[in-house]
Coordinates of C-alpha atoms in Angstrom, one line a residue:
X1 CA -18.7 10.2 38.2
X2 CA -15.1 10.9 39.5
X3 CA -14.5 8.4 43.0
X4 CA -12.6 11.2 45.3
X5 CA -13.3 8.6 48.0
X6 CA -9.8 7.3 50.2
X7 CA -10.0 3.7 49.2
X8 CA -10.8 0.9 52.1
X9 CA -8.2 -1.8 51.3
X10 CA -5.5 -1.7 53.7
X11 CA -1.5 -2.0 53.5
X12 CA 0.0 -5.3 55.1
X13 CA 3.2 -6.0 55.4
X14 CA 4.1 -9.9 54.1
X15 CA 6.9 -10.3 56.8
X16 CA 5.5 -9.7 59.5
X17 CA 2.2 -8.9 59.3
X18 CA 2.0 -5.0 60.2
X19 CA -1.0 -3.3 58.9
X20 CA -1.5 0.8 57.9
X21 CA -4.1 2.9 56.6
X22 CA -3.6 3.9 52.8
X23 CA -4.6 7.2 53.8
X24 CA -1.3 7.6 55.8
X25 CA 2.0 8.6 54.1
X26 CA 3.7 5.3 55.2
X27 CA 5.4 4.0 52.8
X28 CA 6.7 0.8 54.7
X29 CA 6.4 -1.5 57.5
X30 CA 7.4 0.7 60.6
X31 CA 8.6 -3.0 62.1
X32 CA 10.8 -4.0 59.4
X33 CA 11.2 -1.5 56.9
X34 CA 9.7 -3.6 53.8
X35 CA 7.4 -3.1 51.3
X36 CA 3.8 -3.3 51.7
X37 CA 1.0 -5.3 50.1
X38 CA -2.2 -4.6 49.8
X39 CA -5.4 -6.4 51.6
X40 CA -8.6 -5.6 49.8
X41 CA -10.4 -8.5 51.0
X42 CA -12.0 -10.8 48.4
X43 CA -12.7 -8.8 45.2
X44 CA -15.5 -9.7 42.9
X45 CA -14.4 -11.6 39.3
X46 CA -14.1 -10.0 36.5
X47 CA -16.4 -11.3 34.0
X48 CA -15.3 -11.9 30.0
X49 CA -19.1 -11.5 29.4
X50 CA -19.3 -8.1 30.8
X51 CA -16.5 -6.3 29.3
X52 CA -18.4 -5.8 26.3
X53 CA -18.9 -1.8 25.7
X54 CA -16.4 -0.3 28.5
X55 CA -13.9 1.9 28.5
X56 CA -11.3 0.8 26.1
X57 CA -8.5 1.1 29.3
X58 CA -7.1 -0.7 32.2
X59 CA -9.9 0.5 33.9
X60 CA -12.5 -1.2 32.1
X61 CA -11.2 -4.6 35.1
X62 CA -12.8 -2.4 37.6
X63 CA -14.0 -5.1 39.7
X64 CA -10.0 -6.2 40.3
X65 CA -8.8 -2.8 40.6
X66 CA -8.5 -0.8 44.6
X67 CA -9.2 2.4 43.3
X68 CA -12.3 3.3 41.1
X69 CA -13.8 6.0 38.8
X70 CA -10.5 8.1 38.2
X71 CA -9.7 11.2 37.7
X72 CA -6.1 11.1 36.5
X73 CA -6.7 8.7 33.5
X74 CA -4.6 9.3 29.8
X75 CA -6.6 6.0 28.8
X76 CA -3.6 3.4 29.2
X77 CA -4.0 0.3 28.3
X78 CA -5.3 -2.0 26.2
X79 CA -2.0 -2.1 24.6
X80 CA -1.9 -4.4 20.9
X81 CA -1.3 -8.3 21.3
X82 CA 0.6 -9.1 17.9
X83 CA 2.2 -12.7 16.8
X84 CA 6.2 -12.4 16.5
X85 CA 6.7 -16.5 15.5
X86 CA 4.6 -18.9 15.7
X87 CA 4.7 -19.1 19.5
X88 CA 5.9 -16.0 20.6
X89 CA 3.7 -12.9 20.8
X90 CA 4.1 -9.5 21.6
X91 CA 2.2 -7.3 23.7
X92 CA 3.3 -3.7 22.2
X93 CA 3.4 -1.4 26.0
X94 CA 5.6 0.7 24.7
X95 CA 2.7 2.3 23.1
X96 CA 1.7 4.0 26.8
X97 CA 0.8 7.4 27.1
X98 CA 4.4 8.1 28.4
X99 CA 5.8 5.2 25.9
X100 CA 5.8 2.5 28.8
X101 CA 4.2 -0.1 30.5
X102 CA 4.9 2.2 33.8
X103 CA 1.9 3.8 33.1
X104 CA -0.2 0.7 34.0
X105 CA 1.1 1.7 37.9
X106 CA 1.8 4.9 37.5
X107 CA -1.7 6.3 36.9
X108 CA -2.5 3.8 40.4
X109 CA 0.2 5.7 42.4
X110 CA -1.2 9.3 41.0
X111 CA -4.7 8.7 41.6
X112 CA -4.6 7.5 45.1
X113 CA -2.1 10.6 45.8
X114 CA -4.5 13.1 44.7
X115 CA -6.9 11.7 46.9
X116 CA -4.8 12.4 49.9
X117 CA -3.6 15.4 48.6
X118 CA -0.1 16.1 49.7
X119 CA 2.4 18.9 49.5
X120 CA 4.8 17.1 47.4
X121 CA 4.9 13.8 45.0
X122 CA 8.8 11.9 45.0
X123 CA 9.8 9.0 43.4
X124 CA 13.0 7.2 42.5
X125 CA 13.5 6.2 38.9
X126 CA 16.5 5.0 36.4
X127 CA 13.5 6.8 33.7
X128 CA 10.6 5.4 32.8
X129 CA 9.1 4.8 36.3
X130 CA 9.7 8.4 36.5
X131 CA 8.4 9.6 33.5
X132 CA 5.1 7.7 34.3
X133 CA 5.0 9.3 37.5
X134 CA 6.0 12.7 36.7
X135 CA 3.3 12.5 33.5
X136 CA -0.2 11.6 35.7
X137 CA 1.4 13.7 38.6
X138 CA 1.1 16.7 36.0
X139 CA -2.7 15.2 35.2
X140 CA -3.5 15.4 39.1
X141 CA -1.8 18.5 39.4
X142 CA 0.7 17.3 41.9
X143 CA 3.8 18.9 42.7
X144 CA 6.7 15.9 41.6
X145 CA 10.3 15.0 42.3
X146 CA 12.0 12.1 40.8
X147 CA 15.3 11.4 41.9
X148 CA 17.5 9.7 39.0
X149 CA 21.2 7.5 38.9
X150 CA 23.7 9.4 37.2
X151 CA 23.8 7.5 33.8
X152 CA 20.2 7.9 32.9
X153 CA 18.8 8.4 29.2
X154 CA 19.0 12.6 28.7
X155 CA 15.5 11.6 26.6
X156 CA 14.4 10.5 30.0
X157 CA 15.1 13.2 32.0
X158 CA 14.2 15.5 29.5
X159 CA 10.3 13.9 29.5
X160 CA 10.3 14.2 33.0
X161 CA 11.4 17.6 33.0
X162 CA 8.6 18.7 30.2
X163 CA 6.1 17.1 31.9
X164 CA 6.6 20.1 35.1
X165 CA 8.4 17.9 37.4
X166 CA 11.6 18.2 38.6
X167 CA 14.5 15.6 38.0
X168 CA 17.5 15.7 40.7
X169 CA 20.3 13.5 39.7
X170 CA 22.2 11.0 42.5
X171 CA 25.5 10.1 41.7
X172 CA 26.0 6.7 41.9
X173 CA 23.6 3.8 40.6
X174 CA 19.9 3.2 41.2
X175 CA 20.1 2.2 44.6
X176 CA 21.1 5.8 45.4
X177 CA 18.4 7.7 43.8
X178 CA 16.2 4.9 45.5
X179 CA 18.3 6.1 48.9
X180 CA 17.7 10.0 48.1
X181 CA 14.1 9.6 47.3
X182 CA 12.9 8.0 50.6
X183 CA 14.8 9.9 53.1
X184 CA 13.2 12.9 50.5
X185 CA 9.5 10.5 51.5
X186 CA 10.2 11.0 55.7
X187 CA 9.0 14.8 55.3
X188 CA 5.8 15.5 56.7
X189 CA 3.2 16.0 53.5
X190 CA 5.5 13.9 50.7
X191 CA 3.7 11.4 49.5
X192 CA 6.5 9.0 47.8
X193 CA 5.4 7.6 44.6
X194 CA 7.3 3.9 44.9
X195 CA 6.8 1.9 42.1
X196 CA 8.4 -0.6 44.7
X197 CA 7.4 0.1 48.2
X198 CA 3.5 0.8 47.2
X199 CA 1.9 -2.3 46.4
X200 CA -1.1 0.3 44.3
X201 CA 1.3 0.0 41.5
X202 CA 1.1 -3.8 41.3
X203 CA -2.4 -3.7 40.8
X204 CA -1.9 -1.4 37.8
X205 CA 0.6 -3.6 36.5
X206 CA -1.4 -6.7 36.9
X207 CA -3.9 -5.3 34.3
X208 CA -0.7 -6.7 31.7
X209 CA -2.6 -10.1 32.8
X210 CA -5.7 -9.2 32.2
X211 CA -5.6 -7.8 29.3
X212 CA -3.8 -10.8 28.0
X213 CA -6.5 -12.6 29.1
X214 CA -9.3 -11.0 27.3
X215 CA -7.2 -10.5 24.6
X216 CA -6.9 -14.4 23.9
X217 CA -10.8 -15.3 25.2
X218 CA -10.5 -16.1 28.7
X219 CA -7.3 -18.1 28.5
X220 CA -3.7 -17.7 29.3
X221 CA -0.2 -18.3 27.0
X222 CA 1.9 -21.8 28.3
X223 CA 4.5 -18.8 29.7
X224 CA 4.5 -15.4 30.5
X225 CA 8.1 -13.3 30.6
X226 CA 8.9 -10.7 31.7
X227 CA 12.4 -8.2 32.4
X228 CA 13.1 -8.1 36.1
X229 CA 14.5 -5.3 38.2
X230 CA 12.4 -4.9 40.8
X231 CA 10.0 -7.1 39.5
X232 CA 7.1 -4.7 39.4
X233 CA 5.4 -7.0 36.3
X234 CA 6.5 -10.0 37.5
X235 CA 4.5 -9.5 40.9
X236 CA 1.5 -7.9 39.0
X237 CA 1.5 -10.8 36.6
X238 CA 1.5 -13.3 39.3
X239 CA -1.3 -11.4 41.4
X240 CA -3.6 -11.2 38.3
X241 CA -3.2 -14.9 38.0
X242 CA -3.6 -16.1 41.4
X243 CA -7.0 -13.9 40.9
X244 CA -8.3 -15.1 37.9
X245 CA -7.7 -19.2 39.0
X246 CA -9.5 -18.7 42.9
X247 CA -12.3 -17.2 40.6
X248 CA -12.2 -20.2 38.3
X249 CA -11.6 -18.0 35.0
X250 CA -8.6 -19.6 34.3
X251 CA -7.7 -23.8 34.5
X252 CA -4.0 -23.3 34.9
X253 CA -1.2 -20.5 35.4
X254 CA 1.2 -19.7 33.0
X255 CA 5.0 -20.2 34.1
X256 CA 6.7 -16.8 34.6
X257 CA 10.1 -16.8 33.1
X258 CA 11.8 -14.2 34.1
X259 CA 14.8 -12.3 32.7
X260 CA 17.5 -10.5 33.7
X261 CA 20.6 -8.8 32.2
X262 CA 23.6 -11.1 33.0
X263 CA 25.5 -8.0 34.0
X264 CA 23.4 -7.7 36.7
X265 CA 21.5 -10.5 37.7
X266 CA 21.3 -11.0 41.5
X267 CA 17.7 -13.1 41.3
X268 CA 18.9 -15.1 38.5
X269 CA 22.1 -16.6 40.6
X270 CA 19.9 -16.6 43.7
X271 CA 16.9 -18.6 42.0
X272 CA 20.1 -21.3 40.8
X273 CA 21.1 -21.6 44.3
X274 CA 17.7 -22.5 45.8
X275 CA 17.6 -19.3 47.8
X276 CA 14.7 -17.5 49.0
X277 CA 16.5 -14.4 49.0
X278 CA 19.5 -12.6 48.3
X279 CA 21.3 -13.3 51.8
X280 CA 24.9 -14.8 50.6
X281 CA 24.4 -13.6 47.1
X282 CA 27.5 -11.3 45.8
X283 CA 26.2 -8.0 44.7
X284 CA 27.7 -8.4 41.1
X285 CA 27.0 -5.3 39.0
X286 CA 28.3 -4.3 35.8
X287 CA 27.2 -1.7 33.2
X288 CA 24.3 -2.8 31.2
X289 CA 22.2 -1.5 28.3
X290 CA 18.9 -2.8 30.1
X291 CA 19.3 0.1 32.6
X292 CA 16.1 -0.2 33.5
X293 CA 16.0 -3.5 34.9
X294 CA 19.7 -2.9 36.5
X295 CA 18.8 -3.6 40.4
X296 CA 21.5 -5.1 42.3
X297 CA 19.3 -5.5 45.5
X298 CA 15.6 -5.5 44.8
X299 CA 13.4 -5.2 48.0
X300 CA 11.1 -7.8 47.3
X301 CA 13.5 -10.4 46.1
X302 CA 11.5 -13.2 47.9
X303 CA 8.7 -12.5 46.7
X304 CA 10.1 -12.0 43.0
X305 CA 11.9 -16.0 43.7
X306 CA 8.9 -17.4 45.2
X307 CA 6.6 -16.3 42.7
X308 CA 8.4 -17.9 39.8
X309 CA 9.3 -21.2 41.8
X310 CA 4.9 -21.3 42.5
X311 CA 4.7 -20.8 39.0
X312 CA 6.7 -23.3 37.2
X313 CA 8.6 -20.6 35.5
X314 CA 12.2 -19.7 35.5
X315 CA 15.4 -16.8 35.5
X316 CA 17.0 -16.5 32.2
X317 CA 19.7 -14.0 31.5
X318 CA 20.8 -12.4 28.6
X319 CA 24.2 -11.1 27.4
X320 CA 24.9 -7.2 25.9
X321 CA 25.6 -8.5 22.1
X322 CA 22.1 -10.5 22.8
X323 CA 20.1 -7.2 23.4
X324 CA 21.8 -5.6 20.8
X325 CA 20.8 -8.1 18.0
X326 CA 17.8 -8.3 19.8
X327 CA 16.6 -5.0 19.1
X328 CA 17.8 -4.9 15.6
X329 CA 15.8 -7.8 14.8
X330 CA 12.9 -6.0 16.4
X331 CA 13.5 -3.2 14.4
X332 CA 13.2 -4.7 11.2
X333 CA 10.2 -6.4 12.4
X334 CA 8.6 -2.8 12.3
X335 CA 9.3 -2.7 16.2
X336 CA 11.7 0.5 17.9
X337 CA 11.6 -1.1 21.4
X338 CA 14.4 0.3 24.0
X339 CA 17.3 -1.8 24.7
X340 CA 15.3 -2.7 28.2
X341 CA 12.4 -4.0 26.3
X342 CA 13.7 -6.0 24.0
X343 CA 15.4 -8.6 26.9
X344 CA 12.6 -11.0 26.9
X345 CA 12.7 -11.2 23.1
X346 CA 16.8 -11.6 23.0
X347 CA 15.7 -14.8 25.9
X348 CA 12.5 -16.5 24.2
X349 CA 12.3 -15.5 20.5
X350 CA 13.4 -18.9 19.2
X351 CA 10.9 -21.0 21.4
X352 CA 9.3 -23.2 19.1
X353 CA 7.7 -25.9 22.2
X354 CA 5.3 -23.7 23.8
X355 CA 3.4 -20.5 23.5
X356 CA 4.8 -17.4 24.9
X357 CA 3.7 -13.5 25.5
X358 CA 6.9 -11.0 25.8
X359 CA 6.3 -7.5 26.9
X360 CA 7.7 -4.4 24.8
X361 CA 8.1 -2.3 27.5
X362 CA 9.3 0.8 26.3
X363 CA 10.2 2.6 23.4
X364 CA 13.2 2.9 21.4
X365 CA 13.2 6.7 21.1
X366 CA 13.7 6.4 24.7
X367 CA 17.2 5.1 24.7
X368 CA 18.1 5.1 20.8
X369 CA 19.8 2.0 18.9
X370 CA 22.2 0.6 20.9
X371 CA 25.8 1.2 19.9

């Protein structure tokens, strides 16, 4: 049976401690303008025992998840777990229902909006956010704008035009289609679809974790990495973890490395400095093939830094010939990844002291070989 219900958890805002009904359109703190989290009070654990015979999706976690029964589901998840070296696997999310791991949140983001039903979906995207979106917004039947940087993939835009929404480009870099897209959100009736700003698609993308989890029999790798932007699987990563240790499921965390494109890595030199945010940190931005995680000012910065410092983990960058060679090798592995996707392998791939999990976050028919 479908769940049409509006879901009780509540948004809370981690600065200051502002609360708001999910059932509103508010898409941040009114106080401070941030991004919210979500408070669903204590959620039952997830049991490895139990999972036997459920759906074969990221729904099959049900007990960890705000939202239940859907009715927007393409069956993402459960993604393959496959050994690259020795210590390195890979967890193939490129092989989404939109060819990403967006899906994981996006499918969150579309199901909660067609429970509120509004006039209009937005999002902002530099493409495969926006593909997600625009893909279970089409599944809910959801009227969608996705507002796009000048520069993105044509393949890109072109999904998220054959999926029936309706790409506007925004001259300029991500941070103005981000700009666009939420004075676009202040109309009455828009729900806005932020990957960043709604904390529903963390708790998609923390299903990464759990899935992980299972995968391996109710353990965890020594690290997990991820490519950062905005840090939308770094935070669900973290979330699924702190979840799975205050049920006792899990002994120890993993560390969280975390990587960023050197041309623009704001988190990286902020993380080096001992910061706790990106106050005092120059705005350095160069063009980079990992477009997607290209984010010269990501709202939840602090939370990003803190979350790896808690962890143990650390920021790596990696340099344009890296990702290059990076996703040649991959390729000859068998592996067409998008030059976004194959950051964490062009970081980690020769680690021989520890065991690792990389995502593949996207596909390489996406974005092509990279010149």
């Amino acid at each position: 049976m479908v769940d049409t219900r509006v879901p009780s958890a509540s948004y809370l805002c981690p600065r200051d401690g502002a609360r708001a009904d999910p059932s509103t359109t508010a898409w941040c703190c009114p106080v401070c303008g941030g991004p919210w989290d979500l408070d669903t009070g204590a959620l039952p654990p997830v049991r490895l025992d139990a999972l036997g015979g459920r759906v074969n999706s990221l729904w099959r976690y049900e007990e960890a998840l705000p939202l239940a029964a859907p009715s927007v589901s393409l069956g993402e998840g459960r993604t393959p777990l496959v050994p690259l070296t020795d210590r390195v696997s890979a967890k193939l999310d490129y092989l989404m229902p939109t060819l990403s791991f967006k899906d994981r949140g996006a499918v969150m983001l579309a199901e909660l909006a067609s429970r509120l039903s509004p006039d209009r979906v937005v999002a902002d995207s530099s493409g495969n956010a926006g593909t997600a979106v625009a893909a279970y917004c089409a599944r809910a039947g959801l009227p969608c704008t996705v507002y796009v940087p000048e520069g993105t993939s044509p393949k890109k835009t072109e999904q998220i035009r054959a999926h029936g929404a309706r790409p506007e480009t925004v001259p300029g870099g991500r941070e103005a289609a981000a700009a666009a897209a939420r004075a676009a959100a202040d109309v009455p009736g828009t729900f806005y679809a932020s990957h960043v700003f709604n904390p529903y698609f963390l708790h998609g993308t923390k299903t990464y974790v759990y899935e992980i989890w299972e995968e391996l029999g109710g353990t965890l790798p020594d690290a997990i990495a991820v490519p950062v932007g905005n840090g939308t699987l770094l935070l669900g990563a973290a979330l699924a973890t702190a979840e799975l240790l205050a049920h006792g499921l899990i002994d120890r965390g993993p560390a969280l490395i975390a990587v960023q494109a050197d041309a623009v890595s704001p988190l990286a030199a902020a993380f080096r400095a001992g910061a706790e945010g990106l106050s005092g940190v120059p705005g350095r931005a160069r063009a980079t093939l990992a477009e997607g995680i290209a984010i010269p000012r990501p709202p939840r910065a602090g939370q990003i830094l803190a979350a790896v410092r808690e962890s143990g983990g650390t920021f790596l960058t990696v340099t344009e010939d890296q990702i290059r060679a990076a996703q040649r090798d991959l390729a000859r592995r068998g592996l067409f990844v998008e030059t976004t996707g194959v950051a964490c392998w062009a970081a980690v791939g020769g680690v021989t002291d520890r065991s690792v999990v990389v995502p593949l976050c996207g596909a390489g028919l996406k974005t092509g070989l990279a010149p």
